[in-house]
């Protein structure tokens, strides 16, 4: 039987990341709540919640960590053509709730979603506080793609993205990464690996290296409030 610490409601402390399980990778603790104070405390340590509705809250810190350094974003030739055509309009913080709901919707080949009502409520509250942000991709005024995540200092913690049109999530991610590079963000955290992310320049780094980035860059003042992405780009 897997044994992990149980978090109590009266403390925001987490176990050291070195105690996280290797299998399943990065499982650190269970319990606690999704209050803003606990979530911010977790992210500053490289810890995030990931659980299915009806389960106890599970807290993770995988090793290695998948990240994109914004100035090392990779844009393929085919994606560059999509960006230059201008088929999509890209905004930020215009439809945060709709983006979360779209990310929570059932997907082909998946039996459920980990973005339940409690997660939506928690991150919507962080959005209202200026910590969580969304990027939206529109075609003919229809929301066809997007992503959302959390910002601390010069670190963007990506949570989830969705696509209802070819390349829409990649367009959202690319616009975000370019903007983060302009704002001199240190890293865009992607949490865990996927082929989709590797096509955009994602790489895996050791957990201790990621934690050092957080110590250096996640404790500076955060860029709060509604974001505005640069309207024009040279792709």
PDB file of C-alpha atoms in Angstrom:
ATOM      1  CA  UNK A   1       0.000   0.000   0.000  1.00  0.00           C
ATOM      2  CA  UNK A   2       1.269   3.482  -0.890  1.00  0.00           C
ATOM      3  CA  UNK A   3       1.903   5.624   2.169  1.00  0.00           C
ATOM      4  CA  UNK A   4       2.036   9.414   1.767  1.00  0.00           C
ATOM      5  CA  UNK A   5       1.603  12.212   4.315  1.00  0.00           C
ATOM      6  CA  UNK A   6      -1.851  13.644   4.938  1.00  0.00           C
ATOM      7  CA  UNK A   7      -2.058  17.451   5.043  1.00  0.00           C
ATOM      8  CA  UNK A   8      -4.105  19.088   7.788  1.00  0.00           C
ATOM      9  CA  UNK A   9      -6.256  22.172   7.453  1.00  0.00           C
ATOM     10  CA  UNK A  10      -4.333  24.162  10.066  1.00  0.00           C
ATOM     11  CA  UNK A  11      -0.941  24.145   8.315  1.00  0.00           C
ATOM     12  CA  UNK A  12       0.318  25.219   4.895  1.00  0.00           C
ATOM     13  CA  UNK A  13       3.506  23.180   5.233  1.00  0.00           C
ATOM     14  CA  UNK A  14       4.388  20.454   2.722  1.00  0.00           C
ATOM     15  CA  UNK A  15       6.779  17.513   3.084  1.00  0.00           C
ATOM     16  CA  UNK A  16      10.190  17.972   1.445  1.00  0.00           C
ATOM     17  CA  UNK A  17      10.128  17.187  -2.269  1.00  0.00           C
ATOM     18  CA  UNK A  18      12.839  14.572  -1.712  1.00  0.00           C
ATOM     19  CA  UNK A  19      10.169  12.420  -0.040  1.00  0.00           C
ATOM     20  CA  UNK A  20       7.976  12.315  -3.171  1.00  0.00           C
ATOM     21  CA  UNK A  21       7.360   8.888  -4.647  1.00  0.00           C
ATOM     22  CA  UNK A  22       9.174   7.678  -7.743  1.00  0.00           C
ATOM     23  CA  UNK A  23       6.100   5.672  -8.751  1.00  0.00           C
ATOM     24  CA  UNK A  24       3.695   7.254  -9.350  1.00  0.00           C
ATOM     25  CA  UNK A  25       6.227   9.912 -10.244  1.00  0.00           C
ATOM     26  CA  UNK A  26       6.158  12.880  -7.911  1.00  0.00           C
ATOM     27  CA  UNK A  27       3.223  12.003  -5.646  1.00  0.00           C
ATOM     28  CA  UNK A  28       4.019  13.892  -2.444  1.00  0.00           C
ATOM     29  CA  UNK A  29       0.971  14.254  -0.191  1.00  0.00           C
ATOM     30  CA  UNK A  30      -2.809  14.151   0.053  1.00  0.00           C
ATOM     31  CA  UNK A  31      -5.467  16.186   1.786  1.00  0.00           C
ATOM     32  CA  UNK A  32      -5.526  19.826   2.715  1.00  0.00           C
ATOM     33  CA  UNK A  33      -7.616  22.227   0.661  1.00  0.00           C
ATOM     34  CA  UNK A  34      -7.511  24.426  -2.427  1.00  0.00           C
ATOM     35  CA  UNK A  35      -7.437  27.757  -0.633  1.00  0.00           C
ATOM     36  CA  UNK A  36      -5.463  30.540  -2.335  1.00  0.00           C
ATOM     37  CA  UNK A  37      -2.909  30.551   0.490  1.00  0.00           C
ATOM     38  CA  UNK A  38      -2.240  26.820   0.156  1.00  0.00           C
ATOM     39  CA  UNK A  39      -2.090  26.876  -3.636  1.00  0.00           C
ATOM     40  CA  UNK A  40       0.363  29.783  -3.672  1.00  0.00           C
ATOM     41  CA  UNK A  41       2.466  28.094  -1.004  1.00  0.00           C
ATOM     42  CA  UNK A  42       2.500  24.885  -3.055  1.00  0.00           C
ATOM     43  CA  UNK A  43       3.448  26.482  -6.360  1.00  0.00           C
ATOM     44  CA  UNK A  44       6.321  28.400  -4.781  1.00  0.00           C
ATOM     45  CA  UNK A  45       7.740  24.977  -3.924  1.00  0.00           C
ATOM     46  CA  UNK A  46       7.046  23.446  -7.332  1.00  0.00           C
ATOM     47  CA  UNK A  47       4.047  21.468  -6.048  1.00  0.00           C
ATOM     48  CA  UNK A  48       0.651  21.337  -7.743  1.00  0.00           C
ATOM     49  CA  UNK A  49      -2.703  19.559  -7.177  1.00  0.00           C
ATOM     50  CA  UNK A  50      -3.861  16.887  -9.579  1.00  0.00           C
ATOM     51  CA  UNK A  51      -6.744  14.586  -8.689  1.00  0.00           C
ATOM     52  CA  UNK A  52     -10.038  13.345 -10.028  1.00  0.00           C
ATOM     53  CA  UNK A  53     -13.334  14.637  -8.619  1.00  0.00           C
ATOM     54  CA  UNK A  54     -14.352  12.496  -5.674  1.00  0.00           C
ATOM     55  CA  UNK A  55     -10.750  11.678  -4.743  1.00  0.00           C
ATOM     56  CA  UNK A  56      -8.821  13.317  -1.922  1.00  0.00           C
ATOM     57  CA  UNK A  57      -6.690  16.207  -3.148  1.00  0.00           C
ATOM     58  CA  UNK A  58      -3.346  14.819  -4.346  1.00  0.00           C
ATOM     59  CA  UNK A  59      -0.195  16.959  -4.483  1.00  0.00           C
ATOM     60  CA  UNK A  60       2.623  16.325  -6.981  1.00  0.00           C
ATOM     61  CA  UNK A  61       6.187  17.390  -7.709  1.00  0.00           C
ATOM     62  CA  UNK A  62       7.486  15.212 -10.576  1.00  0.00           C
ATOM     63  CA  UNK A  63      11.123  14.515 -11.351  1.00  0.00           C
ATOM     64  CA  UNK A  64      12.200  15.392 -13.991  1.00  0.00           C
ATOM     65  CA  UNK A  65      10.157  18.522 -14.641  1.00  0.00           C
ATOM     66  CA  UNK A  66       9.016  19.506 -18.124  1.00  0.00           C
ATOM     67  CA  UNK A  67       9.581  23.184 -18.910  1.00  0.00           C
ATOM     68  CA  UNK A  68       9.954  25.618 -21.774  1.00  0.00           C
ATOM     69  CA  UNK A  69      12.437  28.446 -21.506  1.00  0.00           C
ATOM     70  CA  UNK A  70      10.542  31.227 -23.319  1.00  0.00           C
ATOM     71  CA  UNK A  71      13.539  32.427 -25.317  1.00  0.00           C
ATOM     72  CA  UNK A  72      14.071  28.856 -26.567  1.00  0.00           C
ATOM     73  CA  UNK A  73      10.555  28.353 -27.937  1.00  0.00           C
ATOM     74  CA  UNK A  74      10.547  26.216 -31.084  1.00  0.00           C
ATOM     75  CA  UNK A  75       8.147  27.196 -33.869  1.00  0.00           C
ATOM     76  CA  UNK A  76       7.961  24.648 -36.659  1.00  0.00           C
ATOM     77  CA  UNK A  77       7.763  25.721 -40.292  1.00  0.00           C
ATOM     78  CA  UNK A  78       4.154  24.551 -40.538  1.00  0.00           C
ATOM     79  CA  UNK A  79       3.111  26.358 -37.347  1.00  0.00           C
ATOM     80  CA  UNK A  80       4.880  29.521 -38.515  1.00  0.00           C
ATOM     81  CA  UNK A  81       2.748  29.432 -41.685  1.00  0.00           C
ATOM     82  CA  UNK A  82      -0.406  29.160 -39.553  1.00  0.00           C
ATOM     83  CA  UNK A  83       0.669  32.136 -37.449  1.00  0.00           C
ATOM     84  CA  UNK A  84       1.473  34.241 -40.506  1.00  0.00           C
ATOM     85  CA  UNK A  85      -1.891  33.507 -42.141  1.00  0.00           C
ATOM     86  CA  UNK A  86      -3.632  35.213 -39.242  1.00  0.00           C
ATOM     87  CA  UNK A  87      -6.583  32.827 -39.173  1.00  0.00           C
ATOM     88  CA  UNK A  88      -6.965  33.300 -35.420  1.00  0.00           C
ATOM     89  CA  UNK A  89      -7.355  36.209 -33.020  1.00  0.00           C
ATOM     90  CA  UNK A  90      -5.490  35.796 -29.728  1.00  0.00           C
ATOM     91  CA  UNK A  91      -6.457  37.511 -26.463  1.00  0.00           C
ATOM     92  CA  UNK A  92      -5.636  37.146 -22.787  1.00  0.00           C
ATOM     93  CA  UNK A  93      -7.815  37.228 -19.664  1.00  0.00           C
ATOM     94  CA  UNK A  94     -10.919  37.809 -21.766  1.00  0.00           C
ATOM     95  CA  UNK A  95     -12.657  34.489 -21.040  1.00  0.00           C
ATOM     96  CA  UNK A  96     -10.895  32.765 -18.147  1.00  0.00           C
ATOM     97  CA  UNK A  97     -13.942  30.810 -16.957  1.00  0.00           C
ATOM     98  CA  UNK A  98     -14.764  29.641 -20.486  1.00  0.00           C
ATOM     99  CA  UNK A  99     -11.189  28.448 -21.014  1.00  0.00           C
ATOM    100  CA  UNK A 100     -11.264  26.435 -17.789  1.00  0.00           C
ATOM    101  CA  UNK A 101     -14.613  24.904 -18.714  1.00  0.00           C
ATOM    102  CA  UNK A 102     -13.266  23.972 -22.152  1.00  0.00           C
ATOM    103  CA  UNK A 103     -10.157  22.402 -20.607  1.00  0.00           C
ATOM    104  CA  UNK A 104     -12.437  20.414 -18.298  1.00  0.00           C
ATOM    105  CA  UNK A 105     -14.608  19.062 -21.105  1.00  0.00           C
ATOM    106  CA  UNK A 106     -14.335  15.337 -21.963  1.00  0.00           C
ATOM    107  CA  UNK A 107     -11.677  14.491 -24.553  1.00  0.00           C
ATOM    108  CA  UNK A 108     -11.448  11.704 -27.074  1.00  0.00           C
ATOM    109  CA  UNK A 109      -9.950   8.581 -25.509  1.00  0.00           C
ATOM    110  CA  UNK A 110     -10.289   9.898 -21.943  1.00  0.00           C
ATOM    111  CA  UNK A 111     -12.714   8.555 -19.381  1.00  0.00           C
ATOM    112  CA  UNK A 112     -13.053  11.740 -17.328  1.00  0.00           C
ATOM    113  CA  UNK A 113     -11.449  14.983 -16.269  1.00  0.00           C
ATOM    114  CA  UNK A 114      -9.271  16.117 -13.368  1.00  0.00           C
ATOM    115  CA  UNK A 115     -10.585  19.694 -13.620  1.00  0.00           C
ATOM    116  CA  UNK A 116     -13.648  19.384 -11.420  1.00  0.00           C
ATOM    117  CA  UNK A 117     -15.837  22.093  -9.879  1.00  0.00           C
ATOM    118  CA  UNK A 118     -13.509  22.544  -6.895  1.00  0.00           C
ATOM    119  CA  UNK A 119     -10.525  23.187  -9.177  1.00  0.00           C
ATOM    120  CA  UNK A 120     -12.519  25.605 -11.334  1.00  0.00           C
ATOM    121  CA  UNK A 121     -13.651  27.552  -8.272  1.00  0.00           C
ATOM    122  CA  UNK A 122     -10.130  27.654  -6.813  1.00  0.00           C
ATOM    123  CA  UNK A 123      -8.365  28.891  -9.949  1.00  0.00           C
ATOM    124  CA  UNK A 124     -11.145  31.335 -10.765  1.00  0.00           C
ATOM    125  CA  UNK A 125     -10.544  32.879  -7.344  1.00  0.00           C
ATOM    126  CA  UNK A 126      -6.812  33.095  -8.114  1.00  0.00           C
ATOM    127  CA  UNK A 127      -7.714  34.745 -11.425  1.00  0.00           C
ATOM    128  CA  UNK A 128      -9.814  37.318  -9.596  1.00  0.00           C
ATOM    129  CA  UNK A 129      -6.834  37.944  -7.304  1.00  0.00           C
ATOM    130  CA  UNK A 130      -4.580  38.540 -10.336  1.00  0.00           C
ATOM    131  CA  UNK A 131      -2.488  35.363 -10.065  1.00  0.00           C
ATOM    132  CA  UNK A 132      -4.124  33.134 -12.699  1.00  0.00           C
ATOM    133  CA  UNK A 133      -4.339  34.039 -16.378  1.00  0.00           C
ATOM    134  CA  UNK A 134      -5.785  32.676 -19.596  1.00  0.00           C
ATOM    135  CA  UNK A 135      -4.932  32.928 -23.272  1.00  0.00           C
ATOM    136  CA  UNK A 136      -7.815  32.605 -25.726  1.00  0.00           C
ATOM    137  CA  UNK A 137      -7.788  31.765 -29.433  1.00  0.00           C
ATOM    138  CA  UNK A 138     -10.788  32.885 -31.479  1.00  0.00           C
ATOM    139  CA  UNK A 139     -11.968  32.240 -35.012  1.00  0.00           C
ATOM    140  CA  UNK A 140     -14.954  34.221 -36.238  1.00  0.00           C
ATOM    141  CA  UNK A 141     -15.697  35.214 -32.610  1.00  0.00           C
ATOM    142  CA  UNK A 142     -15.822  31.543 -31.580  1.00  0.00           C
ATOM    143  CA  UNK A 143     -13.505  30.290 -28.846  1.00  0.00           C
ATOM    144  CA  UNK A 144     -11.519  27.488 -30.502  1.00  0.00           C
ATOM    145  CA  UNK A 145      -8.493  27.110 -28.255  1.00  0.00           C
ATOM    146  CA  UNK A 146      -6.701  28.367 -25.203  1.00  0.00           C
ATOM    147  CA  UNK A 147      -4.817  27.689 -22.022  1.00  0.00           C
ATOM    148  CA  UNK A 148      -4.628  28.861 -18.430  1.00  0.00           C
ATOM    149  CA  UNK A 149      -2.057  28.917 -15.672  1.00  0.00           C
ATOM    150  CA  UNK A 150      -0.681  30.637 -12.617  1.00  0.00           C
ATOM    151  CA  UNK A 151       2.017  33.301 -12.272  1.00  0.00           C
ATOM    152  CA  UNK A 152       4.441  33.833  -9.412  1.00  0.00           C
ATOM    153  CA  UNK A 153       7.238  36.308  -9.981  1.00  0.00           C
ATOM    154  CA  UNK A 154       8.850  35.499 -13.316  1.00  0.00           C
ATOM    155  CA  UNK A 155       7.477  31.949 -13.542  1.00  0.00           C
ATOM    156  CA  UNK A 156       4.355  30.897 -15.446  1.00  0.00           C
ATOM    157  CA  UNK A 157       2.924  27.568 -14.266  1.00  0.00           C
ATOM    158  CA  UNK A 158       0.916  26.139 -17.158  1.00  0.00           C
ATOM    159  CA  UNK A 159      -2.074  24.070 -16.082  1.00  0.00           C
ATOM    160  CA  UNK A 160      -4.059  22.922 -19.105  1.00  0.00           C
ATOM    161  CA  UNK A 161      -4.885  23.793 -22.701  1.00  0.00           C
ATOM    162  CA  UNK A 162      -7.535  22.783 -25.207  1.00  0.00           C
ATOM    163  CA  UNK A 163      -8.121  22.916 -28.940  1.00  0.00           C
ATOM    164  CA  UNK A 164     -11.287  22.805 -31.018  1.00  0.00           C
ATOM    165  CA  UNK A 165      -9.474  23.644 -34.260  1.00  0.00           C
ATOM    166  CA  UNK A 166      -6.219  22.428 -35.763  1.00  0.00           C
ATOM    167  CA  UNK A 167      -3.207  24.133 -34.153  1.00  0.00           C
ATOM    168  CA  UNK A 168      -5.331  26.363 -31.890  1.00  0.00           C
ATOM    169  CA  UNK A 169      -3.666  25.286 -28.638  1.00  0.00           C
ATOM    170  CA  UNK A 170      -0.222  25.630 -30.230  1.00  0.00           C
ATOM    171  CA  UNK A 171      -1.114  29.152 -31.323  1.00  0.00           C
ATOM    172  CA  UNK A 172      -2.119  30.013 -27.742  1.00  0.00           C
ATOM    173  CA  UNK A 173       1.060  28.507 -26.328  1.00  0.00           C
ATOM    174  CA  UNK A 174       3.280  30.242 -28.883  1.00  0.00           C
ATOM    175  CA  UNK A 175       1.778  33.669 -28.249  1.00  0.00           C
ATOM    176  CA  UNK A 176       2.141  33.159 -24.507  1.00  0.00           C
ATOM    177  CA  UNK A 177       5.766  32.028 -24.695  1.00  0.00           C
ATOM    178  CA  UNK A 178       6.711  34.951 -26.954  1.00  0.00           C
ATOM    179  CA  UNK A 179       5.074  37.387 -24.531  1.00  0.00           C
ATOM    180  CA  UNK A 180       6.812  35.795 -21.544  1.00  0.00           C
ATOM    181  CA  UNK A 181      10.140  36.136 -23.340  1.00  0.00           C
ATOM    182  CA  UNK A 182       9.479  39.850 -23.890  1.00  0.00           C
ATOM    183  CA  UNK A 183       8.642  40.208 -20.197  1.00  0.00           C
ATOM    184  CA  UNK A 184      11.854  38.330 -19.343  1.00  0.00           C
ATOM    185  CA  UNK A 185      10.166  35.427 -17.595  1.00  0.00           C
ATOM    186  CA  UNK A 186      12.573  32.724 -16.501  1.00  0.00           C
ATOM    187  CA  UNK A 187      10.522  29.654 -17.346  1.00  0.00           C
ATOM    188  CA  UNK A 188       7.149  28.327 -18.486  1.00  0.00           C
ATOM    189  CA  UNK A 189       6.395  25.257 -16.390  1.00  0.00           C
ATOM    190  CA  UNK A 190       4.627  22.453 -18.261  1.00  0.00           C
ATOM    191  CA  UNK A 191       4.664  19.973 -15.340  1.00  0.00           C
ATOM    192  CA  UNK A 192       4.843  16.659 -17.208  1.00  0.00           C
ATOM    193  CA  UNK A 193       6.083  15.566 -20.628  1.00  0.00           C
ATOM    194  CA  UNK A 194       4.064  15.149 -23.807  1.00  0.00           C
ATOM    195  CA  UNK A 195       4.936  14.856 -27.485  1.00  0.00           C
ATOM    196  CA  UNK A 196       2.809  17.951 -28.122  1.00  0.00           C
ATOM    197  CA  UNK A 197       4.987  20.043 -25.796  1.00  0.00           C
ATOM    198  CA  UNK A 198       8.267  18.687 -27.128  1.00  0.00           C
ATOM    199  CA  UNK A 199       7.361  19.977 -30.595  1.00  0.00           C
ATOM    200  CA  UNK A 200       7.270  23.461 -29.027  1.00  0.00           C
ATOM    201  CA  UNK A 201      10.710  23.221 -27.470  1.00  0.00           C
ATOM    202  CA  UNK A 202       9.902  21.691 -24.102  1.00  0.00           C
ATOM    203  CA  UNK A 203      12.703  19.954 -22.251  1.00  0.00           C
ATOM    204  CA  UNK A 204      13.066  17.996 -19.043  1.00  0.00           C
ATOM    205  CA  UNK A 205      15.167  19.279 -16.156  1.00  0.00           C
ATOM    206  CA  UNK A 206      15.940  17.810 -12.743  1.00  0.00           C
ATOM    207  CA  UNK A 207      13.529  18.692  -9.965  1.00  0.00           C
ATOM    208  CA  UNK A 208      16.278  20.327  -7.912  1.00  0.00           C
ATOM    209  CA  UNK A 209      17.164  22.564 -10.869  1.00  0.00           C
ATOM    210  CA  UNK A 210      13.527  23.605 -11.200  1.00  0.00           C
ATOM    211  CA  UNK A 211      13.334  24.326  -7.482  1.00  0.00           C
ATOM    212  CA  UNK A 212      16.394  26.539  -7.749  1.00  0.00           C
ATOM    213  CA  UNK A 213      14.695  28.517 -10.526  1.00  0.00           C
ATOM    214  CA  UNK A 214      11.728  28.985  -8.208  1.00  0.00           C
ATOM    215  CA  UNK A 215      13.951  30.214  -5.382  1.00  0.00           C
ATOM    216  CA  UNK A 216      15.547  32.705  -7.754  1.00  0.00           C
ATOM    217  CA  UNK A 217      12.501  33.830  -9.727  1.00  0.00           C
ATOM    218  CA  UNK A 218       9.149  32.951  -8.091  1.00  0.00           C
ATOM    219  CA  UNK A 219       9.463  35.221  -5.061  1.00  0.00           C
ATOM    220  CA  UNK A 220       9.732  38.526  -6.913  1.00  0.00           C
ATOM    221  CA  UNK A 221       6.604  40.706  -7.392  1.00  0.00           C
ATOM    222  CA  UNK A 222       4.133  39.116  -9.817  1.00  0.00           C
ATOM    223  CA  UNK A 223       2.724  40.806 -12.903  1.00  0.00           C
ATOM    224  CA  UNK A 224      -0.888  40.904 -11.725  1.00  0.00           C
ATOM    225  CA  UNK A 225      -4.105  42.178 -13.170  1.00  0.00           C
ATOM    226  CA  UNK A 226      -5.577  41.498 -16.608  1.00  0.00           C
ATOM    227  CA  UNK A 227      -2.853  40.794 -19.161  1.00  0.00           C
ATOM    228  CA  UNK A 228      -2.651  42.262 -22.625  1.00  0.00           C
ATOM    229  CA  UNK A 229      -0.634  40.403 -25.247  1.00  0.00           C
ATOM    230  CA  UNK A 230       1.235  42.249 -27.956  1.00  0.00           C
ATOM    231  CA  UNK A 231      -1.141  42.798 -30.859  1.00  0.00           C
ATOM    232  CA  UNK A 232       1.365  42.209 -33.665  1.00  0.00           C
ATOM    233  CA  UNK A 233       4.141  39.697 -34.126  1.00  0.00           C
ATOM    234  CA  UNK A 234       6.866  39.072 -36.659  1.00  0.00           C
ATOM    235  CA  UNK A 235       6.607  35.328 -37.181  1.00  0.00           C
TER     236      UNK A 235
END
